Amino acid sequence: MEKTDILIIGAGAAGLMAGCELAKTGRKVCILEARRLPGGRIHTISSALFQGIVELGAEFIHGDLPLTLALLKEAGITYHKMGGEFWRIKNGVFTHEEHFIDHWDDFMKELHKLEKDMTISDFLEAYFSGPQYTELRASVTQYAEGYDTADTKRASSFALREEWQEEDHAPQYRIDKGYGELISYLADMVKQHGGSIHLDSAVKEIKWGKNEVIGTTHDGGQFSAAKIIITVPLSILQPDDTEHDAISFSPALIEQQAAIQKMGIGAVIKILLQFSEPIWQDVSIQERTGNNMKKLGFFFSQEMVPTWWTQYPTESTLLTGWLGGSTAEAMKDKTDAEILDIALASLATILHLKPSFIKEKLLTSYIANWTAEPFIRGSYNYDTIESKAAREVLSSPVADTIYFAGEAIYKGTEMGTVEAALASGKAVASRILHGN
Ligand SMILES: Cc1cc2nc3c(=O)[nH]c(=O)nc-3n(C[C@H](O)[C@H](O)[C@H](O)COP(=O)(O)OP(=O)(O)OC[C@H]3O[C@@H](n4cnc5c(N)ncnc54)[C@H](O)[C@@H]3O)c2cc1C
């Protein structure tokens, strides 16, 4: 049995960050990771089939986020500002995104008046059910399902109000060589400070008592420590999870498992399509829009795969499709080939291009179906009306021995991001070291 001071389950951004912080102070840290590579929901690939690097998971830095940017600086990792035009496309008609939601101001006014939280779908039903609001309802639902990957029948109106009340003009960035560089840096730091990272080591069972844990992996490996940090996605800890990647606790964590069920776990499918040419600059589109589309950033539609983006300002023929929320959840068991067909059909309808033309220009594709991905099984956390109380339960250590961390445990404004995961990892390390 390998003995260590602190056992960390999961080598995503949160686990590695916590590992780094603890190892730097001389604590003996051992990280157990189920997959064959670290990073979790950060997965940068570079393959000869794609031009340049491709992000299967996290891709953007959503603003001037202090921890992420400080780490990039420390590691000497370069990044660049994104930009580009945003378009909304309906029935082949392109309009600039800024003009897109009618009745939005009325909607926000009513949302501000709300005194008792309710789900966003109940809110729309209660205040904006009339036919004149059809478009508004569709747009709000699409935004919550697309950006937050939330189920609108569970998502909290208060949480969305907080998120939407400030128009966010903060710059967004991409890391030049991908988020994978940050993961490599953190993993190296853990090892340089004497920590160990075991890949392909799925933890199946955690036996615990005060200041005493034993984690057992799928192949019978045993690791003991005084404390354990659990950073796996919450979907893996669902008590009704019958999948082979579930973790059992002995004694069971009844209160924590009840809390996990109250949290929102989103769903997402990200579709990466490498074309032989930038099909969005096709002459037929230029004629229809009077725009050469060279600066196209994002485009939004109401097709099955509604949201797409280019790599602008980087010159690239990669197009990324994004499907979040309940539709992604409903499609999670489809094969990659089925999802690709649906994505190509959406793209053909949105851009008014022939499906045969799109297929002919497609060089390669990758379907990142995170909701079906073993050891992940979802996108990221969104707030339900019960999340606040549930998160309090999960952020409190169990007998000063079991600690939860990860993007879902983070309390702050950058929910569901890499920043959230890093901040949570840092906070849990500080709690173990200093009790706060
Ligand atoms: C498609 C997609 C796009 C995203 N885009 C962005 C973006 O543009 N910008 C942004 O900031 N954020 C984005 N995010 C969110 C961001 O990726 C996550 O918030 C963050 O990476 C989560 O880190 P984490 O450490 O909390 O969890 P994870 O990265 O999920 O790490 C948890 C680890 O636990 C491991 N694990 C699970 N079960 C076990 C087990 N039994 N034993 C051992 N290990 C186990 C998993 O394999 C995983 O490596 C995106 C997420 C997805 C899915």
Tab-separated table of C-alpha atoms and ligand atoms in Angstrom:
chain	number	residue	atom	x	y	z
A	1	MET	CA	0.000	0.000	0.000
A	2	GLU	CA	1.383	3.425	-0.999
A	3	LYS	CA	1.317	5.904	1.908
A	4	THR	CA	1.000	9.608	1.403
A	5	ASP	CA	-0.099	12.735	3.298
A	6	ILE	CA	-2.858	13.813	0.949
A	7	LEU	CA	-4.612	11.758	-1.704
A	8	ILE	CA	-6.235	13.666	-4.566
A	9	ILE	CA	-8.784	12.018	-6.830
A	10	GLY	CA	-8.777	13.494	-10.333
A	11	ALA	CA	-5.995	15.226	-12.283
A	12	GLY	CA	-8.097	17.963	-13.863
A	13	ALA	CA	-7.418	21.657	-13.286
A	14	ALA	CA	-8.704	21.529	-9.679
A	15	GLY	CA	-6.804	18.391	-8.636
A	16	LEU	CA	-3.532	19.558	-10.181
A	17	MET	CA	-3.846	23.048	-8.708
A	18	ALA	CA	-4.531	21.654	-5.225
A	19	GLY	CA	-1.659	19.178	-5.702
A	20	CYS	CA	0.727	21.966	-6.693
A	21	GLU	CA	-0.160	24.180	-3.747
A	22	LEU	CA	0.179	21.352	-1.232
A	23	ALA	CA	3.325	19.816	-2.714
A	24	LYS	CA	5.032	23.236	-2.696
A	25	THR	CA	4.709	23.292	1.107
A	26	GLY	CA	6.404	19.923	1.432
A	27	ARG	CA	3.246	17.816	1.839
A	28	LYS	CA	3.468	14.406	0.208
A	29	VAL	CA	0.786	14.379	-2.460
A	30	CYS	CA	-0.481	11.534	-4.618
A	31	ILE	CA	-2.972	12.160	-7.428
A	32	LEU	CA	-5.016	9.277	-8.826
A	33	GLU	CA	-6.502	9.860	-12.282
A	34	ALA	CA	-8.871	7.437	-14.029
A	35	ARG	CA	-8.053	8.452	-17.599
A	36	ARG	CA	-4.822	7.806	-19.472
A	37	LEU	CA	-3.987	11.511	-19.481
A	38	PRO	CA	-4.310	14.406	-17.070
A	39	GLY	CA	-6.557	17.408	-17.773
A	40	GLY	CA	-10.078	16.021	-17.458
A	41	ARG	CA	-12.363	18.449	-19.237
A	42	ILE	CA	-9.294	20.154	-20.669
A	43	HIS	CA	-8.130	18.094	-23.625
A	44	THR	CA	-6.005	19.690	-26.316
A	45	ILE	CA	-5.149	17.509	-29.297
A	46	SER	CA	-2.868	18.093	-32.216
A	47	SER	CA	-3.176	15.557	-34.957
A	48	ALA	CA	-2.011	15.532	-38.539
A	49	LEU	CA	-5.669	15.374	-39.613
A	50	PHE	CA	-6.472	18.721	-38.018
A	51	GLN	CA	-4.633	21.939	-38.857
A	52	GLY	CA	-3.056	23.175	-35.655
A	53	ILE	CA	-4.299	22.372	-32.197
A	54	VAL	CA	-7.893	21.498	-31.371
A	55	GLU	CA	-9.618	21.912	-28.010
A	56	LEU	CA	-12.025	19.060	-27.328
A	57	GLY	CA	-13.016	20.630	-23.993
A	58	ALA	CA	-12.261	24.070	-22.536
A	59	GLU	CA	-11.154	26.566	-25.175
A	60	PHE	CA	-11.701	30.159	-24.013
A	61	ILE	CA	-10.528	32.314	-21.139
A	62	HIS	CA	-13.743	34.182	-20.407
A	63	GLY	CA	-12.312	37.554	-19.348
A	64	ASP	CA	-9.372	38.877	-17.349
A	65	LEU	CA	-9.498	36.008	-14.910
A	66	PRO	CA	-6.883	36.545	-12.206
A	67	LEU	CA	-5.787	33.025	-11.380
A	68	THR	CA	-5.707	31.699	-14.928
A	69	LEU	CA	-3.786	34.703	-16.249
A	70	ALA	CA	-1.355	34.700	-13.309
A	71	LEU	CA	-0.586	31.023	-13.918
A	72	LEU	CA	-0.069	31.589	-17.636
A	73	LYS	CA	2.350	34.400	-16.802
A	74	GLU	CA	4.206	32.269	-14.268
A	75	ALA	CA	4.466	29.429	-16.799
A	76	GLY	CA	5.409	31.710	-19.720
A	77	ILE	CA	2.406	30.472	-21.711
A	78	THR	CA	1.237	32.828	-24.454
A	79	TYR	CA	-2.358	33.629	-25.326
A	80	HIS	CA	-4.211	35.940	-27.644
A	81	LYS	CA	-7.379	38.019	-27.671
A	82	MET	CA	-10.329	36.710	-29.611
A	83	GLY	CA	-12.711	38.826	-31.580
A	84	GLY	CA	-14.736	38.581	-34.715
A	85	GLU	CA	-18.294	39.263	-35.736
A	86	PHE	CA	-21.301	37.658	-34.122
A	87	TRP	CA	-24.221	36.771	-36.371
A	88	ARG	CA	-27.682	35.366	-35.800
A	89	ILE	CA	-28.979	33.383	-38.750
A	90	LYS	CA	-32.632	32.571	-39.304
A	91	ASN	CA	-34.126	31.179	-42.507
A	92	GLY	CA	-30.856	31.986	-44.249
A	93	VAL	CA	-31.045	35.656	-43.161
A	94	PHE	CA	-27.994	36.964	-41.303
A	95	THR	CA	-28.457	39.691	-38.678
A	96	HIS	CA	-25.870	41.146	-36.354
A	97	GLU	CA	-26.145	39.460	-32.961
A	98	GLU	CA	-26.536	42.676	-30.934
A	99	HIS	CA	-30.077	43.166	-32.239
A	100	PHE	CA	-31.197	39.760	-31.399
A	101	ILE	CA	-33.677	39.553	-28.522
A	102	ASP	CA	-36.968	41.487	-28.637
A	103	HIS	CA	-38.506	42.182	-25.187
A	104	TRP	CA	-35.156	41.486	-23.482
A	105	ASP	CA	-35.361	44.660	-21.359
A	106	ASP	CA	-38.898	43.782	-20.146
A	107	PHE	CA	-37.667	40.305	-19.364
A	108	MET	CA	-34.738	41.591	-17.271
A	109	LYS	CA	-36.981	44.123	-15.492
A	110	GLU	CA	-39.413	41.380	-14.464
A	111	LEU	CA	-36.538	39.098	-13.468
A	112	HIS	CA	-35.194	41.829	-11.169
A	113	LYS	CA	-38.555	42.118	-9.437
A	114	LEU	CA	-38.606	38.422	-8.609
A	115	GLU	CA	-38.421	37.868	-4.859
A	116	LYS	CA	-38.569	34.086	-4.590
A	117	ASP	CA	-36.408	31.924	-6.788
A	118	MET	CA	-38.026	29.625	-9.357
A	119	THR	CA	-36.773	27.722	-12.371
A	120	ILE	CA	-36.268	29.814	-15.487
A	121	SER	CA	-38.808	27.730	-17.375
A	122	ASP	CA	-41.457	28.415	-14.667
A	123	PHE	CA	-40.511	32.091	-14.772
A	124	LEU	CA	-41.052	32.292	-18.535
A	125	GLU	CA	-44.336	30.418	-18.173
A	126	ALA	CA	-45.517	32.748	-15.385
A	127	TYR	CA	-44.580	36.098	-16.932
A	128	PHE	CA	-43.914	35.659	-20.649
A	129	SER	CA	-46.277	32.974	-21.883
A	130	GLY	CA	-48.035	35.068	-24.542
A	131	PRO	CA	-47.537	34.458	-28.286
A	132	GLN	CA	-45.735	37.811	-28.615
A	133	TYR	CA	-42.939	36.326	-26.473
A	134	THR	CA	-42.354	33.149	-28.502
A	135	GLU	CA	-39.058	34.476	-29.800
A	136	LEU	CA	-37.995	35.734	-26.355
A	137	ARG	CA	-38.741	32.341	-24.754
A	138	ALA	CA	-36.790	30.543	-27.451
A	139	SER	CA	-33.816	32.886	-27.096
A	140	VAL	CA	-33.710	32.738	-23.281
A	141	THR	CA	-33.994	28.956	-23.362
A	142	GLN	CA	-31.330	28.728	-26.018
A	143	TYR	CA	-28.989	30.955	-24.044
A	144	ALA	CA	-29.419	29.011	-20.796
A	145	GLU	CA	-29.132	25.667	-22.569
A	146	GLY	CA	-26.364	26.747	-24.920
A	147	TYR	CA	-24.022	28.825	-22.789
A	148	ASP	CA	-24.784	27.390	-19.367
A	149	THR	CA	-25.565	23.909	-20.760
A	150	ALA	CA	-28.412	23.953	-18.234
A	151	ASP	CA	-31.769	22.222	-18.143
A	152	THR	CA	-34.197	25.168	-18.010
A	153	LYS	CA	-36.648	23.042	-16.009
A	154	ARG	CA	-34.079	22.996	-13.175
A	155	ALA	CA	-31.976	26.163	-13.656
A	156	SER	CA	-32.347	28.944	-11.062
A	157	SER	CA	-33.766	32.300	-12.211
A	158	PHE	CA	-31.739	34.083	-9.518
A	159	ALA	CA	-28.473	32.587	-10.740
A	160	LEU	CA	-29.207	33.459	-14.354
A	161	ARG	CA	-30.241	36.987	-13.305
A	162	GLU	CA	-26.898	37.448	-11.606
A	163	GLU	CA	-25.085	36.195	-14.667
A	164	TRP	CA	-27.070	38.241	-17.196
A	165	GLN	CA	-27.451	41.524	-15.347
A	166	GLU	CA	-24.079	42.798	-16.369
A	167	GLU	CA	-23.444	43.018	-20.061
A	168	ASP	CA	-20.121	41.379	-20.357
A	169	HIS	CA	-17.713	43.253	-22.556
A	170	ALA	CA	-14.618	41.694	-21.013
A	171	PRO	CA	-12.071	40.470	-23.537
A	172	GLN	CA	-11.929	36.754	-24.211
A	173	TYR	CA	-8.740	34.862	-24.980
A	174	ARG	CA	-7.430	31.600	-26.380
A	175	ILE	CA	-4.151	30.021	-25.335
A	176	ASP	CA	-1.874	29.877	-28.409
A	177	LYS	CA	-0.947	26.229	-27.967
A	178	GLY	CA	-4.090	25.268	-26.077
A	179	TYR	CA	-5.105	24.774	-22.454
A	180	GLY	CA	-3.112	21.515	-22.504
A	181	GLU	CA	0.025	23.606	-21.936
A	182	LEU	CA	-1.349	24.784	-18.595
A	183	ILE	CA	-2.139	21.215	-17.582
A	184	SER	CA	1.398	20.080	-18.467
A	185	TYR	CA	2.830	22.965	-16.444
A	186	LEU	CA	0.759	22.129	-13.364
A	187	ALA	CA	1.504	18.402	-13.638
A	188	ASP	CA	5.243	19.161	-13.916
A	189	MET	CA	5.055	21.406	-10.858
A	190	VAL	CA	3.389	18.670	-8.802
A	191	LYS	CA	6.139	16.220	-9.771
A	192	GLN	CA	8.965	18.739	-9.282
A	193	HIS	CA	7.810	19.201	-5.705
A	194	GLY	CA	7.867	15.489	-4.990
A	195	GLY	CA	4.222	14.653	-5.750
A	196	SER	CA	3.154	11.672	-7.826
A	197	ILE	CA	0.429	11.329	-10.485
A	198	HIS	CA	-0.903	7.864	-11.285
A	199	LEU	CA	-2.779	7.732	-14.593
A	200	ASP	CA	-5.184	4.940	-15.583
A	201	SER	CA	-6.004	4.585	-11.899
A	202	ALA	CA	-9.767	4.808	-11.446
A	203	VAL	CA	-10.710	4.889	-7.790
A	204	LYS	CA	-13.566	2.490	-7.070
A	205	GLU	CA	-13.825	2.643	-3.315
A	206	ILE	CA	-12.885	5.013	-0.518
A	207	LYS	CA	-12.822	3.665	3.034
A	208	TRP	CA	-12.415	6.336	5.647
A	209	GLY	CA	-12.281	7.243	9.326
A	210	LYS	CA	-11.031	10.459	10.950
A	211	ASN	CA	-7.614	11.388	9.486
A	212	GLU	CA	-7.413	8.047	7.759
A	213	VAL	CA	-8.436	7.082	4.216
A	214	ILE	CA	-7.737	4.174	1.915
A	215	GLY	CA	-8.509	4.548	-1.771
A	216	THR	CA	-8.727	1.405	-3.874
A	217	THR	CA	-8.340	1.579	-7.642
A	218	HIS	CA	-9.998	-0.581	-10.331
A	219	ASP	CA	-6.938	-2.841	-10.493
A	220	GLY	CA	-6.769	-3.384	-6.710
A	221	GLY	CA	-4.074	-0.743	-6.028
A	222	GLN	CA	-4.346	0.730	-2.533
A	223	PHE	CA	-3.309	4.188	-1.391
A	224	SER	CA	-3.561	5.481	2.153
A	225	ALA	CA	-3.441	9.045	3.450
A	226	ALA	CA	-4.542	11.270	6.307
A	227	LYS	CA	-6.744	13.379	4.051
A	228	ILE	CA	-8.401	13.065	0.665
A	229	ILE	CA	-9.544	15.661	-1.886
A	230	ILE	CA	-12.236	14.523	-4.300
A	231	THR	CA	-12.217	16.558	-7.535
A	232	VAL	CA	-14.139	14.209	-9.837
A	233	PRO	CA	-17.145	15.649	-11.713
A	234	LEU	CA	-20.286	15.487	-9.583
A	235	SER	CA	-21.974	13.131	-12.074
A	236	ILE	CA	-19.469	10.461	-11.012
A	237	LEU	CA	-20.622	10.812	-7.408
A	238	GLN	CA	-24.352	10.516	-8.070
A	239	PRO	CA	-25.709	7.852	-5.703
A	240	ASP	CA	-27.942	6.410	-8.432
A	241	ASP	CA	-25.034	6.123	-10.856
A	242	THR	CA	-25.041	2.567	-12.138
A	243	GLU	CA	-22.178	3.141	-14.553
A	244	HIS	CA	-18.934	1.314	-14.084
A	245	ASP	CA	-17.146	4.556	-13.130
A	246	ALA	CA	-19.031	5.177	-9.861
A	247	ILE	CA	-17.094	5.592	-6.590
A	248	SER	CA	-18.392	4.052	-3.349
A	249	PHE	CA	-17.683	5.517	0.100
A	250	SER	CA	-17.552	3.475	3.266
A	251	PRO	CA	-19.098	4.708	5.504
A	252	ALA	CA	-21.475	6.287	2.975
A	253	LEU	CA	-21.640	10.086	2.678
A	254	ILE	CA	-25.405	10.380	2.910
A	255	GLU	CA	-25.667	14.157	3.390
A	256	GLN	CA	-23.132	14.914	0.646
A	257	GLN	CA	-24.771	12.551	-1.849
A	258	ALA	CA	-28.157	14.154	-1.195
A	259	ALA	CA	-26.519	17.555	-1.828
A	260	ILE	CA	-24.985	16.367	-5.118
A	261	GLN	CA	-28.419	15.396	-6.414
A	262	LYS	CA	-29.623	18.950	-5.845
A	263	MET	CA	-26.836	20.448	-7.981
A	264	GLY	CA	-27.204	21.014	-11.722
A	265	ILE	CA	-24.960	18.985	-13.998
A	266	GLY	CA	-25.068	20.227	-17.573
A	267	ALA	CA	-24.703	18.321	-20.832
A	268	VAL	CA	-22.697	19.199	-23.923
A	269	ILE	CA	-21.550	17.859	-27.269
A	270	LYS	CA	-18.777	19.759	-29.048
A	271	ILE	CA	-18.348	19.058	-32.763
A	272	LEU	CA	-15.048	19.831	-34.475
A	273	LEU	CA	-15.095	20.012	-38.256
A	274	GLN	CA	-11.963	20.608	-40.323
A	275	PHE	CA	-12.742	21.778	-43.846
A	276	SER	CA	-10.503	22.115	-46.875
A	277	GLU	CA	-11.603	25.764	-47.183
A	278	PRO	CA	-13.531	28.275	-45.040
A	279	ILE	CA	-17.023	27.301	-46.222
A	280	TRP	CA	-18.570	30.236	-44.339
A	281	GLN	CA	-16.838	32.523	-46.851
A	282	ASP	CA	-18.609	30.828	-49.758
A	283	VAL	CA	-19.503	33.298	-52.494
A	284	SER	CA	-23.255	32.606	-52.095
A	285	ILE	CA	-23.055	33.762	-48.460
A	286	GLN	CA	-21.035	36.824	-49.399
A	287	GLU	CA	-23.682	37.735	-51.980
A	288	ARG	CA	-26.540	37.281	-49.514
A	289	THR	CA	-24.931	39.251	-46.715
A	290	GLY	CA	-22.772	41.774	-48.535
A	291	ASN	CA	-20.040	40.728	-46.095
A	292	ASN	CA	-16.956	38.706	-46.973
A	293	MET	CA	-17.257	36.827	-43.658
A	294	LYS	CA	-13.493	36.964	-43.165
A	295	LYS	CA	-14.086	38.219	-39.623
A	296	LEU	CA	-16.786	35.724	-38.717
A	297	GLY	CA	-16.436	34.747	-35.058
A	298	PHE	CA	-19.650	33.136	-33.802
A	299	PHE	CA	-22.994	32.383	-35.401
A	300	PHE	CA	-26.206	31.378	-33.687
A	301	SER	CA	-29.308	29.688	-35.066
A	302	GLN	CA	-32.256	27.646	-33.936
A	303	GLU	CA	-31.188	24.458	-35.687
A	304	MET	CA	-30.524	21.214	-33.826
A	305	VAL	CA	-26.840	22.157	-33.473
A	306	PRO	CA	-27.474	25.875	-33.017
A	307	THR	CA	-24.126	27.496	-32.155
A	308	TRP	CA	-20.976	27.553	-34.238
A	309	TRP	CA	-17.675	29.395	-34.219
A	310	THR	CA	-14.496	29.833	-36.232
A	311	GLN	CA	-10.963	30.262	-34.909
A	312	TYR	CA	-10.899	33.976	-35.776
A	313	PRO	CA	-8.515	35.879	-35.604
A	314	THR	CA	-6.361	32.793	-36.253
A	315	GLU	CA	-6.644	31.781	-39.890
A	316	SER	CA	-8.127	28.327	-39.921
A	317	THR	CA	-10.709	26.222	-41.697
A	318	LEU	CA	-11.917	24.652	-38.450
A	319	LEU	CA	-15.550	25.131	-37.532
A	320	THR	CA	-16.778	24.190	-34.068
A	321	GLY	CA	-20.391	23.270	-33.336
A	322	TRP	CA	-21.855	23.398	-29.841
A	323	LEU	CA	-24.921	21.675	-28.505
A	324	GLY	CA	-25.734	22.122	-24.828
A	325	GLY	CA	-28.443	21.438	-22.268
A	326	SER	CA	-31.360	19.052	-22.554
A	327	THR	CA	-30.874	18.429	-26.300
A	328	ALA	CA	-27.285	17.321	-25.693
A	329	GLU	CA	-28.487	15.117	-22.851
A	330	ALA	CA	-31.145	13.556	-25.107
A	331	MET	CA	-28.541	12.899	-27.822
A	332	LYS	CA	-25.796	11.521	-25.609
A	333	ASP	CA	-26.370	7.875	-26.616
A	334	LYS	CA	-26.287	8.521	-30.343
A	335	THR	CA	-23.265	7.295	-32.259
A	336	ASP	CA	-20.634	9.775	-33.411
A	337	ALA	CA	-21.726	9.135	-37.016
A	338	GLU	CA	-25.339	10.005	-36.154
A	339	ILE	CA	-24.281	13.175	-34.347
A	340	LEU	CA	-22.041	14.174	-37.266
A	341	ASP	CA	-24.958	13.759	-39.693
A	342	ILE	CA	-27.183	15.949	-37.511
A	343	ALA	CA	-24.431	18.582	-37.232
A	344	LEU	CA	-23.804	18.670	-40.990
A	345	ALA	CA	-27.544	18.925	-41.678
A	346	SER	CA	-27.786	21.857	-39.226
A	347	LEU	CA	-24.844	23.590	-40.849
A	348	ALA	CA	-26.252	23.118	-44.367
A	349	THR	CA	-29.593	24.647	-43.308
A	350	ILE	CA	-28.007	27.532	-41.402
A	351	LEU	CA	-25.616	28.531	-44.176
A	352	HIS	CA	-27.984	27.650	-47.035
A	353	LEU	CA	-25.318	25.420	-48.544
A	354	LYS	CA	-25.888	22.034	-50.177
A	355	PRO	CA	-25.196	19.101	-47.813
A	356	SER	CA	-23.198	17.440	-50.614
A	357	PHE	CA	-20.978	20.560	-50.879
A	358	ILE	CA	-20.342	20.596	-47.120
A	359	LYS	CA	-19.516	16.871	-47.065
A	360	GLU	CA	-17.181	17.257	-50.022
A	361	LYS	CA	-15.228	20.017	-48.221
A	362	LEU	CA	-15.050	18.171	-44.898
A	363	LEU	CA	-11.565	16.775	-44.279
A	364	THR	CA	-12.005	15.323	-40.809
A	365	SER	CA	-14.197	15.593	-37.736
A	366	TYR	CA	-14.250	14.830	-34.028
A	367	ILE	CA	-17.327	14.452	-31.847
A	368	ALA	CA	-16.520	15.335	-28.225
A	369	ASN	CA	-19.586	13.887	-26.500
A	370	TRP	CA	-18.668	14.785	-22.909
A	371	THR	CA	-21.946	13.602	-21.474
A	372	ALA	CA	-21.148	10.071	-22.624
A	373	GLU	CA	-17.459	10.286	-21.707
A	374	PRO	CA	-16.421	7.807	-18.974
A	375	PHE	CA	-15.291	9.532	-15.753
A	376	ILE	CA	-16.748	12.882	-16.882
A	377	ARG	CA	-20.413	12.346	-17.921
A	378	GLY	CA	-21.437	15.966	-18.273
A	379	SER	CA	-20.312	19.464	-19.140
A	380	TYR	CA	-20.127	21.702	-16.074
A	381	ASN	CA	-22.198	22.853	-13.172
A	382	TYR	CA	-25.167	25.210	-13.340
A	383	ASP	CA	-27.189	26.482	-10.397
A	384	THR	CA	-30.571	24.995	-9.571
A	385	ILE	CA	-32.779	26.650	-6.987
A	386	GLU	CA	-31.274	24.314	-4.390
A	387	SER	CA	-27.604	24.702	-5.378
A	388	LYS	CA	-26.550	27.339	-2.859
A	389	ALA	CA	-27.395	25.210	0.172
A	390	ALA	CA	-26.064	22.066	-1.489
A	391	ARG	CA	-22.740	23.750	-2.309
A	392	GLU	CA	-22.373	24.786	1.332
A	393	VAL	CA	-22.668	21.129	2.343
A	394	LEU	CA	-20.101	20.050	-0.232
A	395	SER	CA	-17.619	22.786	0.678
A	396	SER	CA	-17.534	21.731	4.313
A	397	PRO	CA	-14.912	19.098	5.047
A	398	VAL	CA	-16.160	15.759	6.349
A	399	ALA	CA	-14.481	15.076	9.717
A	400	ASP	CA	-11.508	17.231	8.586
A	401	THR	CA	-10.631	14.280	6.387
A	402	ILE	CA	-12.659	14.346	3.155
A	403	TYR	CA	-12.670	17.535	1.065
A	404	PHE	CA	-14.522	18.201	-2.186
A	405	ALA	CA	-13.119	20.508	-4.865
A	406	GLY	CA	-13.627	21.195	-8.561
A	407	GLU	CA	-15.505	23.671	-10.711
A	408	ALA	CA	-18.863	22.710	-9.175
A	409	ILE	CA	-17.733	23.493	-5.622
A	410	TYR	CA	-16.423	26.964	-6.519
A	411	LYS	CA	-18.318	29.938	-5.062
A	412	GLY	CA	-17.876	32.971	-7.272
A	413	THR	CA	-18.827	34.643	-10.493
A	414	GLU	CA	-16.847	32.466	-12.925
A	415	MET	CA	-18.959	29.336	-12.578
A	416	GLY	CA	-18.358	26.391	-14.851
A	417	THR	CA	-14.917	27.524	-16.007
A	418	VAL	CA	-11.286	26.509	-15.722
A	419	GLU	CA	-10.807	29.547	-13.477
A	420	ALA	CA	-13.481	28.120	-11.154
A	421	ALA	CA	-11.704	24.754	-11.033
A	422	LEU	CA	-8.299	26.351	-10.366
A	423	ALA	CA	-9.728	28.643	-7.671
A	424	SER	CA	-11.476	25.733	-6.002
A	425	GLY	CA	-8.260	23.673	-6.030
A	426	LYS	CA	-6.338	26.552	-4.521
A	427	ALA	CA	-9.017	27.174	-1.871
A	428	VAL	CA	-9.135	23.548	-0.748
A	429	ALA	CA	-5.345	23.454	-0.393
A	430	SER	CA	-5.479	26.590	1.748
A	431	ARG	CA	-8.224	25.055	3.877
A	432	ILE	CA	-6.099	21.979	4.540
A	433	LEU	CA	-2.968	24.033	5.233
A	434	HIS	CA	-4.449	26.892	7.202
A	435	GLY	CA	-7.969	25.777	8.110
A	436	ASN	CA	-9.615	28.537	6.035
B	1	LIG	C1	-16.943	20.902	-23.934
B	1	LIG	C2	-16.510	21.801	-22.824
B	1	LIG	C3	-16.099	23.079	-23.124
B	1	LIG	C4	-15.686	23.941	-22.102
B	1	LIG	N1	-15.273	25.175	-22.438
B	1	LIG	C5	-14.733	25.979	-21.499
B	1	LIG	C6	-14.119	27.199	-21.857
B	1	LIG	O1	-14.083	27.572	-23.036
B	1	LIG	N2	-13.559	27.939	-20.876
B	1	LIG	C7	-13.567	27.551	-19.566
B	1	LIG	O2	-13.031	28.263	-18.712
B	1	LIG	N3	-14.139	26.379	-19.193
B	1	LIG	C8	-14.706	25.580	-20.132
B	1	LIG	N4	-15.238	24.378	-19.786
B	1	LIG	C9	-15.300	24.012	-18.363
B	1	LIG	C10	-13.954	23.528	-17.853
B	1	LIG	O3	-13.394	22.620	-18.755
B	1	LIG	C11	-14.158	22.861	-16.510
B	1	LIG	O4	-14.843	23.747	-15.622
B	1	LIG	C12	-12.843	22.463	-15.811
B	1	LIG	O5	-11.911	21.926	-16.718
B	1	LIG	C13	-13.172	21.452	-14.718
B	1	LIG	O6	-12.022	21.057	-14.012
B	1	LIG	P1	-12.140	20.109	-12.741
B	1	LIG	O7	-10.781	19.854	-12.274
B	1	LIG	O8	-13.145	20.661	-11.802
B	1	LIG	O9	-12.807	18.766	-13.310
B	1	LIG	P2	-12.251	17.736	-14.405
B	1	LIG	O10	-11.442	18.442	-15.413
B	1	LIG	O11	-13.435	16.982	-14.895
B	1	LIG	O12	-11.292	16.785	-13.578
B	1	LIG	C14	-11.792	15.722	-12.832
B	1	LIG	C15	-10.955	14.498	-13.116
B	1	LIG	O13	-11.416	13.406	-12.308
B	1	LIG	C16	-11.181	12.231	-13.031
B	1	LIG	N5	-11.962	11.124	-12.470
B	1	LIG	C17	-13.293	10.871	-12.585
B	1	LIG	N6	-13.616	9.741	-11.932
B	1	LIG	C18	-12.470	9.273	-11.376
B	1	LIG	C19	-12.160	8.152	-10.576
B	1	LIG	N7	-13.101	7.258	-10.222
B	1	LIG	N8	-10.878	7.954	-10.176
B	1	LIG	C20	-9.905	8.840	-10.523
B	1	LIG	N9	-10.151	9.932	-11.291
B	1	LIG	C21	-11.423	10.150	-11.707
B	1	LIG	C22	-11.609	12.606	-14.428
B	1	LIG	O14	-11.080	11.713	-15.390
B	1	LIG	C23	-11.030	14.010	-14.555
B	1	LIG	O15	-9.745	14.002	-15.119
B	1	LIG	C24	-15.681	23.497	-20.769
B	1	LIG	C25	-16.083	22.196	-20.475
B	1	LIG	C26	-16.496	21.349	-21.475
B	1	LIG	C27	-16.920	19.942	-21.152
